[in-house]
Amino acid sequence: MADIINFLLLISVMCLVLGVGLSVPFGKMLAVATQYQLVLRGLMANFVIVPCVFTLALRAMPLSPDVVIGLLVLAAVPVAALALPFVGMGQGDVPYAVGLTLIVAFLSLPLTPLILALSLPPNEAGLHIDTLKILQTLLTAQVIPLGVGMTIRHLQPMWAEKLLQFLPKLARIGVVFTLSLITVTQARQMVDLGLLPYLASLFFIIVCVLIGDVM
């Protein structure tokens, strides 16, 4: 069952990201590379500020080791495929988000293990990070769908407009459905965690949004 849910979620996320790619011209995305200061701020936020804030804050929180490790991994792997559609929904700068996401995705391969080695508790510092698995996930869930979407928009703009009429809606339905399945199948484990991990997660979400706004 877990494998089926993971597969459905992956397909839904790929369709969401494909929809983002269908709406972004190559030219606008490539122009992001010339916005040096803005890109540098994004990289600083993802690879320096957020991991440092998580590491320092988690030392003061009475959370179980598993929860601490999970949150530190989230902080050290700054690639969220679902972020791109939310940028579009929030009327944000989608080409910048796409360009930064691609840059961050590939930089995370060497930097994520380094960040985890520095931030994990001493007894967990040897946690194995499967770099090839990270690369596979990045390519499958983000890079390839983005590339396919932008290619379709460049070569067949009419097809892109037709796909945009229904693909993002179907993808959002798929994400909500699979997340609901995860909630139902993992309800016992989620309840057993208690309230504090969810409050900590909410706190870090707000902190990350504020960091992103400032940077």
Tab-separated table of C-alpha atoms in Angstrom:
chain	number	residue	atom	x	y	z
A	1	MET	CA	0.000	0.000	0.000
A	2	ALA	CA	2.802	2.409	0.898
A	3	ASP	CA	4.461	1.827	-2.489
A	4	ILE	CA	1.206	2.589	-4.306
A	5	ILE	CA	0.674	5.797	-2.325
A	6	ASN	CA	4.258	6.919	-2.963
A	7	PHE	CA	3.844	6.231	-6.681
A	8	LEU	CA	0.578	8.201	-6.863
A	9	LEU	CA	2.151	11.097	-4.979
A	10	LEU	CA	5.180	11.106	-7.287
A	11	ILE	CA	2.965	11.158	-10.396
A	12	SER	CA	0.846	13.985	-8.944
A	13	VAL	CA	3.929	16.040	-8.054
A	14	MET	CA	5.432	15.436	-11.506
A	15	CYS	CA	2.219	16.693	-13.123
A	16	LEU	CA	2.240	19.777	-10.888
A	17	VAL	CA	5.829	20.564	-11.815
A	18	LEU	CA	5.096	19.836	-15.483
A	19	GLY	CA	2.317	22.419	-15.270
A	20	VAL	CA	4.800	24.965	-13.919
A	21	GLY	CA	7.176	24.210	-16.781
A	22	LEU	CA	4.357	24.697	-19.302
A	23	SER	CA	3.890	28.253	-18.023
A	24	VAL	CA	7.555	29.361	-18.018
A	25	PRO	CA	9.389	30.410	-21.205
A	26	PHE	CA	13.028	29.332	-21.534
A	27	GLY	CA	14.174	32.918	-21.936
A	28	LYS	CA	12.717	34.141	-18.648
A	29	MET	CA	14.095	31.178	-16.736
A	30	LEU	CA	17.604	31.589	-18.183
A	31	ALA	CA	17.522	35.310	-17.372
A	32	VAL	CA	17.425	34.387	-13.683
A	33	ALA	CA	21.087	33.358	-13.894
A	34	THR	CA	22.018	37.011	-14.491
A	35	GLN	CA	20.299	38.152	-11.275
A	36	TYR	CA	23.414	37.425	-9.259
A	37	GLN	CA	22.466	39.129	-6.011
A	38	LEU	CA	18.988	37.628	-5.910
A	39	VAL	CA	20.269	34.134	-6.676
A	40	LEU	CA	23.006	34.513	-4.053
A	41	ARG	CA	20.413	35.524	-1.455
A	42	GLY	CA	18.338	32.473	-2.306
A	43	LEU	CA	21.353	30.198	-1.954
A	44	MET	CA	22.316	31.802	1.369
A	45	ALA	CA	18.776	31.319	2.684
A	46	ASN	CA	18.634	27.664	1.629
A	47	PHE	CA	22.110	26.448	2.498
A	48	VAL	CA	23.225	28.666	5.392
A	49	ILE	CA	20.503	30.559	7.232
A	50	VAL	CA	17.762	27.917	7.368
A	51	PRO	CA	20.072	25.030	8.463
A	52	CYS	CA	21.685	27.257	11.124
A	53	VAL	CA	18.309	28.378	12.499
A	54	PHE	CA	17.006	24.794	12.591
A	55	THR	CA	20.153	23.474	14.262
A	56	LEU	CA	20.215	26.127	16.994
A	57	ALA	CA	16.462	26.078	17.649
A	58	LEU	CA	16.224	22.282	17.840
A	59	ARG	CA	18.861	22.177	20.568
A	60	ALA	CA	16.426	24.049	22.808
A	61	MET	CA	13.375	21.908	21.995
A	62	PRO	CA	12.536	18.716	23.956
A	63	LEU	CA	11.879	16.610	20.866
A	64	SER	CA	12.659	12.945	20.288
A	65	PRO	CA	15.854	12.146	18.325
A	66	ASP	CA	13.867	10.832	15.344
A	67	VAL	CA	11.893	14.083	15.045
A	68	VAL	CA	15.074	16.161	15.368
A	69	ILE	CA	16.774	14.141	12.626
A	70	GLY	CA	13.717	14.449	10.379
A	71	LEU	CA	13.565	18.226	10.748
A	72	LEU	CA	17.326	18.590	10.214
A	73	VAL	CA	17.084	16.532	7.030
A	74	LEU	CA	14.281	18.808	5.821
A	75	ALA	CA	16.464	21.830	6.532
A	76	ALA	CA	19.477	20.323	4.766
A	77	VAL	CA	17.615	19.207	1.615
A	78	PRO	CA	16.278	22.549	0.335
A	79	VAL	CA	14.333	21.168	-2.612
A	80	ALA	CA	10.545	21.129	-2.446
A	81	ALA	CA	8.769	20.272	-5.692
A	82	LEU	CA	5.452	21.460	-4.266
A	83	ALA	CA	6.906	24.936	-3.666
A	84	LEU	CA	6.814	25.828	-7.369
A	85	PRO	CA	3.025	25.516	-7.832
A	86	PHE	CA	2.484	27.532	-4.644
A	87	VAL	CA	4.659	30.327	-6.058
A	88	GLY	CA	2.323	30.455	-9.046
A	89	MET	CA	-0.797	30.420	-6.865
A	90	GLY	CA	0.648	33.272	-4.802
A	91	GLN	CA	1.328	35.355	-7.934
A	92	GLY	CA	5.070	35.165	-7.227
A	93	ASP	CA	8.017	35.239	-9.622
A	94	VAL	CA	7.709	31.748	-11.119
A	95	PRO	CA	10.711	31.988	-13.512
A	96	TYR	CA	12.950	32.992	-10.592
A	97	ALA	CA	11.552	30.135	-8.491
A	98	VAL	CA	12.200	27.653	-11.306
A	99	GLY	CA	15.737	28.890	-11.922
A	100	LEU	CA	16.630	28.920	-8.231
A	101	THR	CA	15.091	25.474	-7.733
A	102	LEU	CA	17.244	23.974	-10.496
A	103	ILE	CA	20.405	25.612	-9.140
A	104	VAL	CA	19.640	24.554	-5.562
A	105	ALA	CA	18.729	21.036	-6.663
A	106	PHE	CA	22.173	20.286	-8.078
A	107	LEU	CA	24.112	22.160	-5.392
A	108	SER	CA	22.312	20.101	-2.757
A	109	LEU	CA	24.087	16.942	-3.949
A	110	PRO	CA	27.477	17.927	-2.485
A	111	LEU	CA	26.204	20.389	0.147
A	112	THR	CA	23.428	18.377	1.833
A	113	PRO	CA	25.750	15.663	3.229
A	114	LEU	CA	28.101	18.406	4.466
A	115	ILE	CA	25.281	20.313	6.171
A	116	LEU	CA	24.008	17.143	7.850
A	117	ALA	CA	27.494	16.207	9.009
A	118	LEU	CA	27.741	19.599	10.737
A	119	SER	CA	24.194	19.825	12.098
A	120	LEU	CA	23.261	16.307	13.222
A	121	PRO	CA	23.812	15.328	16.862
A	122	PRO	CA	27.232	13.682	17.382
A	123	ASN	CA	25.747	10.189	17.802
A	124	GLU	CA	23.889	10.529	14.477
A	125	ALA	CA	26.582	12.264	12.444
A	126	GLY	CA	27.278	9.043	10.518
A	127	LEU	CA	23.750	8.904	9.066
A	128	HIS	CA	24.022	7.525	5.539
A	129	ILE	CA	22.880	9.871	2.767
A	130	ASP	CA	22.175	8.159	-0.566
A	131	THR	CA	23.345	10.835	-3.011
A	132	LEU	CA	22.365	8.793	-6.061
A	133	LYS	CA	18.851	8.387	-4.668
A	134	ILE	CA	18.624	12.150	-4.129
A	135	LEU	CA	19.751	12.742	-7.717
A	136	GLN	CA	17.215	10.230	-9.030
A	137	THR	CA	14.409	11.911	-7.090
A	138	LEU	CA	15.445	15.385	-8.257
A	139	LEU	CA	15.569	14.303	-11.886
A	140	THR	CA	12.291	12.390	-11.737
A	141	ALA	CA	10.176	14.783	-9.692
A	142	GLN	CA	11.591	18.140	-10.777
A	143	VAL	CA	14.204	18.525	-13.488
A	144	ILE	CA	12.659	16.270	-16.144
A	145	PRO	CA	9.036	17.513	-15.734
A	146	LEU	CA	10.240	21.136	-15.770
A	147	GLY	CA	12.343	20.527	-18.857
A	148	VAL	CA	9.547	18.704	-20.684
A	149	GLY	CA	7.049	21.443	-19.807
A	150	MET	CA	9.300	24.283	-20.982
A	151	THR	CA	10.163	22.371	-24.165
A	152	ILE	CA	6.478	21.867	-25.007
A	153	ARG	CA	5.818	25.577	-24.380
A	154	HIS	CA	8.749	26.532	-26.621
A	155	LEU	CA	7.907	24.186	-29.489
A	156	GLN	CA	4.105	23.914	-29.240
A	157	PRO	CA	2.628	26.912	-27.357
A	158	MET	CA	-0.923	25.884	-28.246
A	159	TRP	CA	-0.455	22.435	-26.710
A	160	ALA	CA	0.925	24.077	-23.592
A	161	GLU	CA	-2.140	26.301	-23.241
A	162	LYS	CA	-4.482	23.343	-23.698
A	163	LEU	CA	-2.645	21.238	-21.118
A	164	LEU	CA	-2.675	24.133	-18.648
A	165	GLN	CA	-6.473	24.153	-18.774
A	166	PHE	CA	-6.760	20.840	-16.915
A	167	LEU	CA	-3.367	19.365	-15.927
A	168	PRO	CA	-2.687	21.522	-12.812
A	169	LYS	CA	-6.217	20.902	-11.489
A	170	LEU	CA	-5.884	17.128	-11.890
A	171	ALA	CA	-2.455	17.221	-10.266
A	172	ARG	CA	-3.758	19.185	-7.255
A	173	ILE	CA	-6.586	16.684	-6.832
A	174	GLY	CA	-4.036	13.862	-6.961
A	175	VAL	CA	-1.816	15.479	-4.319
A	176	VAL	CA	-4.744	16.099	-1.963
A	177	PHE	CA	-6.003	12.537	-2.476
A	178	THR	CA	-2.631	10.902	-1.809
A	179	LEU	CA	-1.922	13.116	1.216
A	180	SER	CA	-5.321	12.105	2.567
A	181	LEU	CA	-4.415	8.441	2.085
A	182	ILE	CA	-1.137	9.002	3.926
A	183	THR	CA	-3.015	10.659	6.789
A	184	VAL	CA	-5.469	7.766	7.051
A	185	THR	CA	-2.877	4.982	6.807
A	186	GLN	CA	-0.387	6.689	9.148
A	187	ALA	CA	-2.943	8.116	11.603
A	188	ARG	CA	-1.777	6.016	14.557
A	189	GLN	CA	1.878	6.952	14.124
A	190	MET	CA	0.958	10.621	13.669
A	191	VAL	CA	-1.098	10.655	16.866
A	192	ASP	CA	1.640	8.855	18.793
A	193	LEU	CA	4.079	11.665	17.994
A	194	GLY	CA	2.140	14.061	20.212
A	195	LEU	CA	1.457	17.746	19.669
A	196	LEU	CA	4.939	19.225	20.114
A	197	PRO	CA	6.474	18.018	16.798
A	198	TYR	CA	3.593	19.607	14.874
A	199	LEU	CA	3.949	22.883	16.756
A	200	ALA	CA	7.686	22.799	16.047
A	201	SER	CA	7.005	22.151	12.353
A	202	LEU	CA	4.547	25.055	12.206
A	203	PHE	CA	7.104	27.294	13.916
A	204	PHE	CA	9.780	26.375	11.376
A	205	ILE	CA	7.390	26.906	8.439
A	206	ILE	CA	6.697	30.439	9.657
A	207	VAL	CA	10.417	31.066	10.229
A	208	CYS	CA	11.290	29.836	6.711
A	209	VAL	CA	8.613	32.055	5.151
A	210	LEU	CA	9.988	35.060	7.055
A	211	ILE	CA	13.564	34.226	5.999
A	212	GLY	CA	12.460	33.930	2.388
A	213	ASP	CA	10.641	37.269	2.584
A	214	VAL	CA	13.639	39.069	4.093
A	215	MET	CA	16.157	37.583	1.655
